[in-house]
Short mmCIF file of C-alpha atoms and ligand atoms in Angstrom, two decimals:
data_model
loop_
_atom_site.label_atom_id
_atom_site.label_comp_id
_atom_site.label_asym_id
_atom_site.label_seq_id
_atom_site.Cartn_x
_atom_site.Cartn_y
_atom_site.Cartn_z
CA UNK A 1 58.94 37.89 -8.25
CA UNK A 2 56.39 39.58 -10.50
CA UNK A 3 58.30 39.14 -13.74
CA UNK A 4 56.78 36.92 -16.41
CA UNK A 5 58.80 33.87 -17.45
CA UNK A 6 59.11 33.81 -21.27
CA UNK A 7 57.35 30.83 -22.84
CA UNK A 8 55.14 30.21 -19.81
CA UNK A 9 51.45 31.00 -19.86
CA UNK A 10 50.80 34.58 -18.87
CA UNK A 11 49.50 34.86 -15.31
CA UNK A 12 46.87 37.36 -16.54
CA UNK A 13 45.63 34.81 -19.08
CA UNK A 14 45.22 32.20 -16.36
CA UNK A 15 43.45 34.66 -14.05
CA UNK A 16 41.10 35.62 -16.84
CA UNK A 17 40.35 31.99 -17.81
CA UNK A 18 39.72 31.16 -14.16
CA UNK A 19 37.26 34.03 -13.80
CA UNK A 20 35.51 33.53 -17.14
CA UNK A 21 35.00 29.79 -16.79
CA UNK A 22 34.21 29.74 -13.07
CA UNK A 23 37.37 28.30 -11.55
CA UNK A 24 38.45 31.10 -9.22
CA UNK A 25 36.97 34.50 -8.28
CA UNK A 26 38.32 37.27 -6.04
CA UNK A 27 36.68 37.02 -2.62
CA UNK A 28 33.77 39.42 -1.96
CA UNK A 29 34.27 40.82 -5.43
CA UNK A 30 31.12 42.97 -5.46
CA UNK A 31 32.67 44.92 -2.56
CA UNK A 32 35.97 45.38 -4.37
CA UNK A 33 37.59 42.14 -3.20
CA UNK A 34 39.55 41.29 -0.07
CA UNK A 35 43.34 41.22 -0.17
CA UNK A 36 44.75 37.83 -1.12
CA UNK A 37 41.52 35.90 -0.49
CA UNK A 38 39.88 33.93 -3.31
CA UNK A 39 36.73 31.89 -3.88
CA UNK A 40 36.63 28.68 -5.89
CA UNK A 41 33.77 28.60 -8.40
CA UNK A 42 31.84 25.59 -9.77
CA UNK A 43 34.79 24.21 -11.77
CA UNK A 44 37.44 25.36 -9.29
CA UNK A 45 35.88 23.47 -6.41
CA UNK A 46 35.90 20.28 -8.51
CA UNK A 47 39.54 20.77 -9.47
CA UNK A 48 40.56 21.57 -5.92
CA UNK A 49 38.66 18.57 -4.54
CA UNK A 50 40.31 16.35 -7.15
CA UNK A 51 43.77 17.62 -6.12
CA UNK A 52 42.99 16.81 -2.49
CA UNK A 53 41.53 13.42 -3.45
CA UNK A 54 44.66 12.54 -5.45
CA UNK A 55 46.84 13.59 -2.52
CA UNK A 56 44.79 11.61 0.01
CA UNK A 57 44.89 8.55 -2.24
CA UNK A 58 48.69 8.69 -2.42
CA UNK A 59 49.22 9.77 1.19
CA UNK A 60 46.70 7.58 3.02
CA UNK A 61 44.63 5.20 0.93
CA UNK A 62 47.50 3.46 -0.85
CA UNK A 63 49.81 3.19 2.15
CA UNK A 64 49.81 0.80 5.13
CA UNK A 65 51.72 3.20 7.33
CA UNK A 66 49.47 6.27 7.16
CA UNK A 67 46.22 7.41 8.76
CA UNK A 68 44.17 10.58 8.38
CA UNK A 69 43.05 13.34 10.72
CA UNK A 70 40.88 16.45 10.66
CA UNK A 71 41.80 18.72 13.58
CA UNK A 72 40.06 21.98 14.46
CA UNK A 73 41.33 25.30 13.15
CA UNK A 74 41.09 27.01 16.55
CA UNK A 75 43.44 25.44 19.07
CA UNK A 76 44.56 26.13 22.62
CA UNK A 77 46.74 29.28 22.50
CA UNK A 78 49.56 27.46 24.30
CA UNK A 79 49.97 25.30 21.19
CA UNK A 80 51.42 28.32 19.40
CA UNK A 81 53.67 29.23 22.30
CA UNK A 82 55.08 25.70 22.35
CA UNK A 83 55.49 25.55 18.57
CA UNK A 84 57.44 28.81 18.52
CA UNK A 85 54.88 30.69 16.41
CA UNK A 86 54.00 33.34 19.03
CA UNK A 87 57.66 34.17 19.45
CA UNK A 88 59.04 33.66 15.99
CA UNK A 89 56.46 33.39 13.21
CA UNK A 90 57.16 36.88 11.94
CA UNK A 91 58.44 38.65 8.86
CA UNK A 92 60.40 41.92 8.79
CA UNK A 93 58.03 44.74 7.78
CA UNK A 94 58.96 48.15 6.37
CA UNK A 95 56.67 51.05 5.53
CA UNK A 96 57.11 53.71 2.86
CA UNK A 97 57.31 57.17 4.49
CA UNK A 98 55.79 58.71 1.38
CA UNK A 99 52.93 56.46 0.17
CA UNK A 100 52.60 54.36 3.36
CA UNK A 101 52.55 51.03 1.53
CA UNK A 102 53.98 48.18 3.54
CA UNK A 103 56.49 45.64 2.28
CA UNK A 104 58.45 42.63 3.43
CA UNK A 105 61.97 43.95 4.01
CA UNK A 106 63.50 40.76 2.59
CA UNK A 107 61.62 41.31 -0.70
CA UNK A 108 63.09 44.81 -1.22
CA UNK A 109 66.03 44.96 -3.64
CA UNK A 110 67.37 48.54 -3.60
CA UNK A 111 66.23 49.91 -0.24
CA UNK A 112 63.48 52.03 -1.83
CA UNK A 113 59.67 51.68 -1.95
CA UNK A 114 58.85 49.49 -5.01
CA UNK A 115 55.65 51.51 -5.62
CA UNK A 116 56.90 55.14 -5.50
CA UNK A 117 60.63 54.99 -4.81
CA UNK A 118 60.13 56.66 -1.42
CA UNK A 119 62.23 56.19 1.70
CA UNK A 120 61.41 53.20 3.91
CA UNK A 121 61.21 52.90 7.70
CA UNK A 122 63.51 50.62 9.68
CA UNK A 123 62.23 47.00 9.62
CA UNK A 124 60.15 45.75 12.54
CA UNK A 125 59.05 42.16 13.08
CA UNK A 126 55.40 41.53 12.27
CA UNK A 127 53.71 38.33 13.51
CA UNK A 128 51.77 36.65 10.72
CA UNK A 129 49.16 34.92 12.88
CA UNK A 130 45.56 36.15 12.75
CA UNK A 131 44.14 36.72 16.22
CA UNK A 132 40.56 36.52 17.37
CA UNK A 133 38.74 36.14 20.69
CA UNK A 134 37.01 33.08 22.05
CA UNK A 135 33.79 33.77 23.96
CA UNK A 136 32.06 37.09 24.57
CA UNK A 137 34.91 38.95 26.29
CA UNK A 138 37.58 40.57 24.12
CA UNK A 139 40.54 40.55 26.49
CA UNK A 140 44.06 39.12 26.48
CA UNK A 141 42.92 35.95 28.26
CA UNK A 142 40.50 35.04 25.47
CA UNK A 143 42.89 35.49 22.51
CA UNK A 144 42.99 32.54 20.13
CA UNK A 145 44.71 32.24 16.76
CA UNK A 146 43.57 31.00 13.38
CA UNK A 147 46.10 28.24 12.73
CA UNK A 148 48.97 29.28 10.44
CA UNK A 149 49.71 25.62 9.59
CA UNK A 150 47.80 22.36 9.98
CA UNK A 151 50.86 20.55 11.34
CA UNK A 152 50.34 21.39 15.02
CA UNK A 153 46.91 19.73 14.99
CA UNK A 154 48.74 16.52 14.16
CA UNK A 155 51.42 16.85 16.85
CA UNK A 156 48.93 17.49 19.65
CA UNK A 157 46.95 14.40 18.56
CA UNK A 158 50.01 12.13 18.34
CA UNK A 159 49.10 10.19 21.51
CA UNK A 160 45.39 10.02 20.62
CA UNK A 161 46.17 8.46 17.25
CA UNK A 162 48.82 6.16 18.71
CA UNK A 163 46.48 4.88 21.44
CA UNK A 164 43.43 4.51 19.22
CA UNK A 165 45.16 2.81 16.27
CA UNK A 166 47.95 0.88 18.08
CA UNK A 167 50.41 1.99 15.41
CA UNK A 168 54.10 1.12 15.51
CA UNK A 169 56.90 3.38 14.25
CA UNK A 170 57.32 4.33 11.51
CA UNK A 171 53.88 5.70 10.75
CA UNK A 172 52.40 8.97 9.65
CA UNK A 173 49.35 11.17 10.00
CA UNK A 174 47.95 13.14 7.07
CA UNK A 175 45.65 16.11 7.12
CA UNK A 176 44.27 18.68 4.72
CA UNK A 177 42.69 21.93 5.81
CA UNK A 178 42.62 25.70 5.92
CA UNK A 179 45.50 27.77 7.28
CA UNK A 180 45.71 31.52 7.72
CA UNK A 181 48.63 33.91 7.50
CA UNK A 182 48.49 37.68 7.59
CA UNK A 183 51.01 37.91 4.75
CA UNK A 184 52.59 41.35 4.24
CA UNK A 185 53.31 41.01 0.54
CA UNK A 186 50.64 39.29 -1.49
CA UNK A 187 49.72 39.31 -5.17
CA UNK A 188 50.47 36.71 -7.81
CA UNK A 189 46.93 35.36 -7.70
CA UNK A 190 46.58 32.23 -5.53
CA UNK A 191 50.34 31.81 -5.09
CA UNK A 192 50.39 33.68 -1.77
CA UNK A 193 47.08 34.02 0.02
CA UNK A 194 46.00 35.04 3.49
CA UNK A 195 43.54 32.16 3.73
CA UNK A 196 44.73 29.01 2.00
CA UNK A 197 44.69 25.26 2.26
CA UNK A 198 47.48 22.86 3.11
CA UNK A 199 48.05 19.12 2.69
CA UNK A 200 50.46 18.02 5.39
CA UNK A 201 52.00 14.77 6.54
CA UNK A 202 53.83 14.29 9.81
CA UNK A 203 55.73 11.01 9.55
CA UNK A 204 57.04 9.66 12.86
CA UNK A 205 60.21 7.57 12.77
CA UNK A 206 62.87 6.16 15.08
CA UNK A 207 65.78 8.59 15.52
CA UNK A 208 68.62 7.39 13.34
CA UNK A 209 66.28 6.34 10.54
CA UNK A 210 65.21 9.91 9.83
CA UNK A 211 67.62 10.56 6.95
CA UNK A 212 66.49 7.48 5.08
CA UNK A 213 62.81 8.43 5.51
CA UNK A 214 63.55 12.01 4.55
CA UNK A 215 64.96 10.79 1.21
CA UNK A 216 61.95 8.52 0.76
CA UNK A 217 59.47 11.37 1.18
CA UNK A 218 61.37 13.82 -1.03
CA UNK A 219 61.23 11.23 -3.80
CA UNK A 220 57.59 10.27 -3.20
CA UNK A 221 56.39 13.83 -3.20
CA UNK A 222 58.37 14.85 -6.27
CA UNK A 223 56.92 11.86 -8.16
CA UNK A 224 53.40 12.73 -7.05
CA UNK A 225 53.47 15.91 -9.15
CA UNK A 226 55.06 14.29 -12.18
CA UNK A 227 52.69 11.28 -11.99
CA UNK A 228 49.85 13.80 -12.19
CA UNK A 229 51.24 15.16 -15.42
CA UNK A 230 53.45 18.07 -14.33
CA UNK A 231 56.33 18.26 -16.80
CA UNK A 232 59.62 17.19 -15.22
CA UNK A 233 61.46 20.18 -16.71
CA UNK A 234 59.16 22.46 -14.71
CA UNK A 235 59.96 20.79 -11.38
CA UNK A 236 63.17 20.87 -9.38
CA UNK A 237 64.45 20.24 -5.87
CA UNK A 238 66.25 22.89 -3.86
CA UNK A 239 67.97 22.13 -0.59
CA UNK A 240 67.79 24.86 2.03
CA UNK A 241 71.07 26.42 3.06
CA UNK A 242 71.89 26.10 6.78
CA UNK A 243 71.03 29.77 7.46
CA UNK A 244 67.66 29.36 5.73
CA UNK A 245 66.43 26.43 7.80
CA UNK A 246 63.45 27.01 10.11
CA UNK A 247 64.28 26.86 13.82
CA UNK A 248 62.89 23.31 14.06
CA UNK A 249 64.49 21.83 10.94
CA UNK A 250 67.67 19.79 10.53
CA UNK A 251 67.26 19.55 6.75
CA UNK A 252 64.73 20.80 4.23
CA UNK A 253 64.11 20.51 0.50
CA UNK A 254 61.69 22.61 -1.45
CA UNK A 255 59.99 21.14 -4.48
CA UNK A 256 59.99 24.15 -6.78
CA UNK A 257 57.83 24.70 -9.82
CA UNK A 258 58.51 27.04 -12.72
CA UNK A 259 55.43 29.23 -12.17
CA UNK A 260 54.66 32.04 -14.66
CA UNK A 261 56.41 34.29 -12.08
CA UNK A 262 59.55 32.13 -11.95
CA UNK A 263 60.88 29.21 -9.91
CA UNK A 264 59.09 29.21 -6.55
CA UNK A 265 58.24 26.88 -3.70
CA UNK A 266 55.43 24.42 -4.29
CA UNK A 267 56.04 22.15 -1.31
CA UNK A 268 58.56 21.86 1.51
CA UNK A 269 59.84 18.59 2.99
CA UNK A 270 61.53 19.08 6.35
CA UNK A 271 63.26 16.90 8.89
CA UNK A 272 61.73 18.43 12.04
CA UNK A 273 63.63 16.10 14.41
CA UNK A 274 61.90 15.63 17.79
CA UNK A 275 61.42 19.39 18.21
CA UNK A 276 57.62 19.51 18.18
CA UNK A 277 56.84 16.48 20.33
CA UNK A 278 59.43 17.62 22.88
CA UNK A 279 58.03 21.15 22.96
CA UNK A 280 54.45 19.95 23.41
CA UNK A 281 55.53 17.50 26.13
CA UNK A 282 57.25 20.37 27.92
CA UNK A 283 54.42 22.89 27.62
CA UNK A 284 51.49 20.50 28.21
CA UNK A 285 53.17 18.43 30.90
CA UNK A 286 52.00 15.27 29.05
CA UNK A 287 54.42 12.54 28.10
CA UNK A 288 54.38 12.33 24.30
CA UNK A 289 57.11 9.72 24.02
CA UNK A 290 56.72 6.36 22.27
CA UNK A 291 57.34 3.04 24.01
CA UNK A 292 59.51 0.83 21.86
CA UNK A 293 58.44 -2.78 22.51
CA UNK A 294 61.71 -4.14 21.10
CA UNK A 295 64.15 -2.18 23.22
CA UNK A 296 61.69 -1.58 26.12
CA UNK A 297 62.64 2.09 26.01
CA UNK A 298 60.71 5.31 25.76
CA UNK A 299 61.88 7.34 22.77
CA UNK A 300 60.88 10.66 21.27
CA UNK A 301 60.18 10.00 17.56
CA UNK A 302 61.71 12.16 14.86
CA UNK A 303 59.37 13.71 12.32
CA UNK A 304 59.61 14.04 8.55
CA UNK A 305 57.14 16.62 7.25
CA UNK A 306 56.07 16.90 3.61
CA UNK A 307 53.99 20.09 3.56
CA UNK A 308 52.16 21.09 0.38
CA UNK A 309 49.78 23.89 -0.52
CA UNK A 310 46.49 22.96 -2.19
CA UNK A 311 46.11 26.34 -3.90
CA UNK A 312 49.72 26.43 -5.10
CA UNK A 313 49.26 22.93 -6.48
CA UNK A 314 46.08 24.06 -8.27
CA UNK A 315 48.04 26.97 -9.77
CA UNK A 316 50.86 24.67 -10.87
CA UNK A 317 48.45 22.15 -12.42
CA UNK A 318 46.62 24.94 -14.26
CA UNK A 319 49.80 26.63 -15.49
CA UNK A 320 51.37 23.35 -16.55
CA UNK A 321 48.35 22.05 -18.43
CA UNK A 322 47.47 25.29 -20.24
CA UNK A 323 48.05 25.02 -23.96
CA UNK A 324 47.04 26.86 -27.14
CA UNK A 325 46.84 25.53 -30.68
CA UNK A 326 46.15 27.52 -33.82
CA UNK A 327 43.64 25.90 -36.15
CA UNK A 328 41.30 26.90 -38.96
CA UNK A 329 38.74 28.26 -36.51
CA UNK A 330 41.22 30.40 -34.64
CA UNK A 331 42.74 29.45 -31.33
CA UNK A 332 42.04 26.21 -29.48
CA UNK A 333 42.73 26.66 -25.75
CA UNK A 334 43.24 23.36 -23.96
CA UNK A 335 43.78 22.47 -20.34
CA UNK A 336 45.64 19.18 -20.68
CA UNK A 337 44.87 18.24 -17.10
CA UNK A 338 45.52 14.72 -15.87
CA UNK A 339 42.22 12.84 -16.10
CA UNK A 340 42.15 12.41 -12.31
CA UNK A 341 42.19 16.20 -11.88
CA UNK A 342 39.82 17.29 -14.64
CA UNK A 343 36.77 18.97 -13.06
CA UNK A 344 34.36 17.49 -15.62
CA UNK A 345 35.22 14.04 -16.92
CA UNK A 346 32.68 13.70 -19.71
CA UNK A 347 30.43 16.07 -21.66
CA UNK A 348 27.34 14.77 -23.41
CA UNK A 349 26.61 16.78 -26.55
CA UNK A 350 23.60 16.17 -28.79
CA UNK A 351 24.59 17.10 -32.33
CA UNK A 352 21.88 19.74 -32.37
CA UNK A 353 18.88 20.89 -30.37
CA UNK A 354 16.56 18.89 -32.62
CA UNK A 355 14.02 17.40 -30.24
CA UNK A 356 14.34 13.94 -31.79
CA UNK A 357 17.85 13.75 -30.27
CA UNK A 358 16.72 14.77 -26.80
CA UNK A 359 15.46 11.46 -25.30
CA UNK A 360 18.53 9.43 -26.26
CA UNK A 361 20.94 12.25 -25.29
CA UNK A 362 19.32 12.54 -21.87
CA UNK A 363 19.34 8.75 -21.48
CA UNK A 364 23.10 8.70 -22.14
CA UNK A 365 23.65 11.66 -19.78
CA UNK A 366 21.62 10.04 -16.98
CA UNK A 367 23.50 6.76 -17.37
CA UNK A 368 26.90 8.43 -16.82
CA UNK A 369 26.33 11.08 -14.18
CA UNK A 370 26.23 8.70 -11.23
CA UNK A 371 29.84 7.75 -12.06
CA UNK A 372 31.47 11.12 -12.72
CA UNK A 373 30.91 14.84 -12.99
CA UNK A 374 29.25 15.00 -16.41
CA UNK A 375 28.01 18.09 -18.25
CA UNK A 376 25.13 18.21 -20.72
CA UNK A 377 25.53 20.97 -23.28
CA UNK A 378 23.34 21.65 -26.28
CA UNK A 379 23.93 25.38 -26.74
CA UNK A 380 25.58 26.63 -29.96
CA UNK A 381 27.44 24.67 -32.64
CA UNK A 382 29.11 21.35 -31.86
CA UNK A 383 32.51 22.87 -32.73
CA UNK A 384 32.08 25.61 -30.16
CA UNK A 385 30.94 23.13 -27.55
CA UNK A 386 34.08 21.00 -28.11
CA UNK A 387 36.17 24.16 -27.67
CA UNK A 388 34.39 25.04 -24.45
CA UNK A 389 35.11 21.58 -23.03
CA UNK A 390 38.77 21.70 -24.18
CA UNK A 391 39.23 24.98 -22.37
CA UNK A 392 38.11 23.48 -19.05
CA UNK A 393 40.06 20.25 -19.54
CA UNK A 394 37.22 17.76 -20.11
CA UNK A 395 38.90 14.54 -21.31
CA UNK A 396 35.97 13.11 -23.30
CA UNK A 397 32.95 14.41 -25.18
CA UNK A 398 30.17 12.02 -26.18
CA UNK A 399 28.15 13.07 -29.21
CA UNK A 400 24.68 11.78 -29.97
CA UNK A 401 23.64 12.23 -33.63
CA UNK A 402 20.82 11.08 -35.90
CA UNK A 403 22.68 7.89 -36.76
CA UNK A 404 22.69 7.09 -33.02
CA UNK A 405 18.89 6.89 -33.07
CA UNK A 406 19.15 4.05 -35.54
CA UNK A 407 22.23 2.10 -34.46
CA UNK A 408 22.45 3.08 -30.76
CA UNK A 409 26.08 4.07 -31.23
CA UNK A 410 27.66 7.33 -30.10
CA UNK A 411 30.92 9.13 -30.86
CA UNK A 412 33.57 9.58 -28.18
CA UNK A 413 35.94 12.46 -28.90
CA UNK A 414 39.08 12.82 -26.81
CA UNK A 415 40.55 16.15 -25.80
CA UNK A 416 44.27 16.00 -26.50
CA UNK A 417 44.45 15.01 -30.18
CA UNK A 418 40.73 15.24 -30.95
CA UNK A 419 40.59 11.60 -32.05
CA UNK A 420 37.14 10.08 -32.37
CA UNK A 421 35.69 6.62 -32.08
CA UNK A 422 32.17 5.26 -32.43
CA UNK A 423 31.02 2.79 -29.80
CA UNK A 424 27.74 1.03 -28.96
CA UNK A 425 25.94 2.73 -26.07
CA UNK A 426 26.03 -0.49 -24.04
CA UNK A 427 29.85 -0.35 -23.84
CA UNK A 428 30.09 3.44 -23.39
CA UNK A 429 30.31 3.52 -19.60
CA UNK A 430 32.86 0.69 -19.44
CA UNK A 431 34.93 2.33 -22.20
CA UNK A 432 35.01 5.70 -20.45
CA UNK A 433 35.81 4.02 -17.15
CA UNK A 434 38.76 2.19 -18.68
CA UNK A 435 40.11 5.28 -20.45
CA UNK A 436 39.66 7.57 -17.43
CA UNK A 437 41.43 4.89 -15.39
CA UNK A 438 44.46 5.08 -17.68
CA UNK A 439 43.89 2.46 -20.37
CA UNK A 440 45.73 3.59 -23.55
CA UNK A 441 43.45 5.05 -26.19
CA UNK A 442 44.54 2.60 -28.87
CA UNK A 443 43.10 -0.34 -26.90
CA UNK A 444 39.80 -0.63 -28.73
CA UNK A 445 36.53 -1.03 -26.87
CA UNK A 446 34.37 -4.03 -27.82
CA UNK A 447 32.39 -3.12 -30.88
CA UNK A 448 34.46 0.03 -31.43
CA UNK A 449 36.16 0.63 -34.74
CA UNK A 450 39.58 2.30 -34.71
CA UNK A 451 39.97 5.92 -33.56
CA UNK A 452 39.54 8.31 -36.45
CA UNK A 453 42.51 10.61 -37.13
CA UNK A 454 42.13 14.25 -36.46
CA UNK A 455 39.25 16.66 -36.58
N1 LIG B 501 54.16 23.03 8.46
C1 LIG B 501 55.17 23.57 7.63
C2 LIG B 501 54.71 24.69 6.81
O1 LIG B 501 53.61 25.19 6.97
P1 LIG B 501 55.47 26.28 4.86
O2 LIG B 501 56.64 26.16 3.93
O3 LIG B 501 55.29 27.55 5.60
O4 LIG B 501 55.61 25.04 5.86
C3 LIG B 501 53.97 24.76 3.35
O5 LIG B 501 54.13 25.98 4.05
C4 LIG B 501 53.28 24.99 2.02
O6 LIG B 501 52.06 25.68 2.22
C5 LIG B 501 54.08 25.86 1.04
O7 LIG B 501 55.02 25.09 0.31
C6 LIG B 501 52.97 26.39 0.14
O8 LIG B 501 52.63 25.44 -0.83
C7 LIG B 501 51.81 26.52 1.11
N2 LIG B 501 51.71 27.93 1.57
C8 LIG B 501 52.36 28.51 2.59
N3 LIG B 501 52.01 29.81 2.71
C9 LIG B 501 51.08 30.04 1.75
C10 LIG B 501 50.31 31.18 1.36
N4 LIG B 501 50.41 32.34 2.01
N5 LIG B 501 49.46 31.06 0.31
C11 LIG B 501 49.34 29.88 -0.35
N6 LIG B 501 50.03 28.79 -0.02
C12 LIG B 501 50.89 28.85 1.01
#
């Protein structure tokens, strides 16, 4: 799991870029960090928000059959009894008798401690849910859990959403939010964290149509990653073997990505049958069935669940877009992020700090920042500033030079092939809008001459 895949960006390189440029920091770093918890810095929070925005757009905004939800993290403790988490959400834990490090038994290859080779204890089951207490008394009656998945917040709101939106089957509920798991084995940066974020859909269908909807969602979700620029050769589907399926699942596919550490799960799509709604009906005593107007029957819907991790997606998008090119100035590092995901869409760069360039540069900057995240940078040489923007994935740089003061034209320079075009300032915003929205580069803006070759 910790081996480096040849030809893939080094995980250490990604970690270092993320720290240096303000994408991701270890949590509470000045105190030595906190195991498998991370903080998203100024660029990381933009990237992460863009991933969630792109997911919400595909999952809710562009579909007639989906609605959103934002349920609380703390839920009634019975939720986790009904869902099976109190009983079964556990991993087998072993401890080294010599160095006392703890490991997941199913991650051990040769029966020995991976750190010191020492003898290991017999495995015992360790529940992964974080516990806390609600109210001032710390006793068994006030135990609550930090949710280990967002899914249950959707199931317990099934009737609320149904009644308030008058939805008919099939329809789905989407939610993004934090989840918490007291993972035994961590490491590999943001691949496996103790506090992380999920993007989950519970899609409710008539029993008998579940297989068809399962296929639909596997396809939709796979395409979501490739539409956002993830290379197809780095994505694959893996069906779970029968003995691997979770207790609630009839079928499950993982979308796997070729991470720097090897092929690993990016998202799971499961056919959860009517397990969850039945369990919550039983434990709450509330009828969670659906009345089918056509057949005049109460039915318990089946559920298809595409469940993705925000942080794992961020890692996949970073790893997939990382690129290096040798050129005369050394090494150009580029994040070839899809425009929709890039944290900064445009950088405004005056050619130099000469104060004559300042008013027009600021005017251009001010005119763009209400539309996108735009950076203004006038420190160091223009070449260095281009490199800095390439390294954080900024699709377009706009340069204001002395000629601009005379003809009110600026240069747009694109990230991937460093092509440049000069356009009048009055068409700048519309040009950037069109290009960021996917218009091919070779469609020329009004008043723009053709893109100039390479830098
Ligand atoms: N409701 C189903 C469910 O939670 P899961 O396979 O346990 O299924 C779904 O989790 C996704 O959440 C995973 O594919 C992964 O992307 C993400 N995920 C799960 N545990 C994680 C962790 N410890 N750190 C980061 N992401 C995690």
